[in-house]
Tab-separated table of C-alpha atoms in Angstrom:
chain	number	residue	atom	x	y	z
A	1	MET	CA	134.915	78.454	102.146
A	2	LYS	CA	137.045	75.170	102.680
A	3	GLU	CA	140.387	75.107	101.726
A	4	ASN	CA	140.162	73.122	98.588
A	5	GLU	CA	137.189	74.844	97.102
A	6	LYS	CA	137.956	77.229	94.508
A	7	HIS	CA	136.026	80.999	93.973
A	8	ILE	CA	136.004	82.125	90.666
A	9	VAL	CA	135.448	85.989	90.048
A	10	ILE	CA	133.329	86.605	86.875
A	11	ILE	CA	133.839	90.302	85.497
A	12	GLY	CA	130.706	91.372	83.726
A	13	GLY	CA	126.977	90.119	84.276
A	14	GLY	CA	125.751	90.020	81.263
A	15	PRO	CA	124.038	86.991	79.456
A	16	ALA	CA	127.403	85.228	79.123
A	17	GLY	CA	128.593	86.041	82.949
A	18	ILE	CA	125.323	84.722	83.834
A	19	GLU	CA	125.608	81.755	81.685
A	20	ALA	CA	129.297	80.827	83.029
A	21	ALA	CA	128.418	81.408	86.470
A	22	GLU	CA	125.414	78.795	86.161
A	23	HIS	CA	127.692	76.305	84.800
A	24	LEU	CA	130.466	76.916	86.847
A	25	TYR	CA	128.594	76.712	90.135
A	26	ASP	CA	127.080	73.485	88.765
A	27	LEU	CA	130.751	72.210	88.417
A	28	GLY	CA	131.078	72.826	92.405
A	29	TYR	CA	132.609	76.398	92.304
A	30	GLN	CA	132.089	79.107	94.232
A	31	ILE	CA	131.072	82.162	92.265
A	32	SER	CA	131.172	85.998	92.541
A	33	ILE	CA	129.981	88.042	89.669
A	34	ILE	CA	131.380	91.877	89.507
A	35	GLU	CA	128.985	94.315	87.257
A	36	LYS	CA	129.568	97.846	86.729
A	37	GLY	CA	126.258	98.563	86.693
A	38	SER	CA	123.358	98.865	89.459
A	39	THR	CA	121.879	95.283	87.983
A	40	ILE	CA	122.919	92.113	86.043
A	41	GLY	CA	121.701	91.503	82.516
A	42	GLY	CA	123.966	93.580	80.732
A	43	LYS	CA	122.342	95.109	77.323
A	44	LEU	CA	119.185	92.878	77.791
A	45	ASN	CA	118.497	95.349	80.161
A	46	LYS	CA	118.256	98.149	77.460
A	47	TRP	CA	117.010	96.229	74.767
A	48	HIS	CA	113.010	95.321	73.562
A	49	GLN	CA	113.486	92.215	71.649
A	50	LEU	CA	116.125	89.792	70.243
A	51	PHE	CA	116.431	88.909	66.515
A	52	PRO	CA	115.563	87.072	64.815
A	53	ASP	CA	112.680	85.616	66.662
A	54	HIS	CA	111.659	89.002	68.366
A	55	ARG	CA	111.750	87.146	71.645
A	56	PRO	CA	111.396	89.993	74.667
A	57	ALA	CA	114.656	90.894	76.164
A	58	LYS	CA	112.778	91.084	79.518
A	59	GLU	CA	111.640	87.369	78.829
A	60	VAL	CA	115.315	86.009	78.297
A	61	LEU	CA	116.801	87.842	81.193
A	62	ALA	CA	114.162	86.368	83.196
A	63	HIS	CA	114.939	83.069	82.188
A	64	LEU	CA	118.874	83.744	82.742
A	65	LEU	CA	118.266	85.056	86.324
A	66	GLY	CA	115.675	82.092	87.005
A	67	LYS	CA	118.711	79.302	86.407
A	68	LEU	CA	120.775	81.315	88.550
A	69	PRO	CA	121.606	80.074	92.207
A	70	LYS	CA	120.334	82.150	94.874
A	71	SER	CA	123.940	82.081	96.524
A	72	ILE	CA	125.352	84.018	93.565
A	73	LYS	CA	122.342	86.811	92.771
């Protein structure tokens, strides 16, 4: 890491943490996500579908993870 690069640690790998990581990475920050569980995704890993459109939670999680840079995963 260069001296002038900022490193941001995100606590929680749920949807909000994943979105924050993506946007901060796009702004040029080095990102680490700390998640208490064995996988990131938060409650999306437990839910079947989302309200109100009944979109499958696994589909939403796959979309979020697909946007996340590989260096963060």
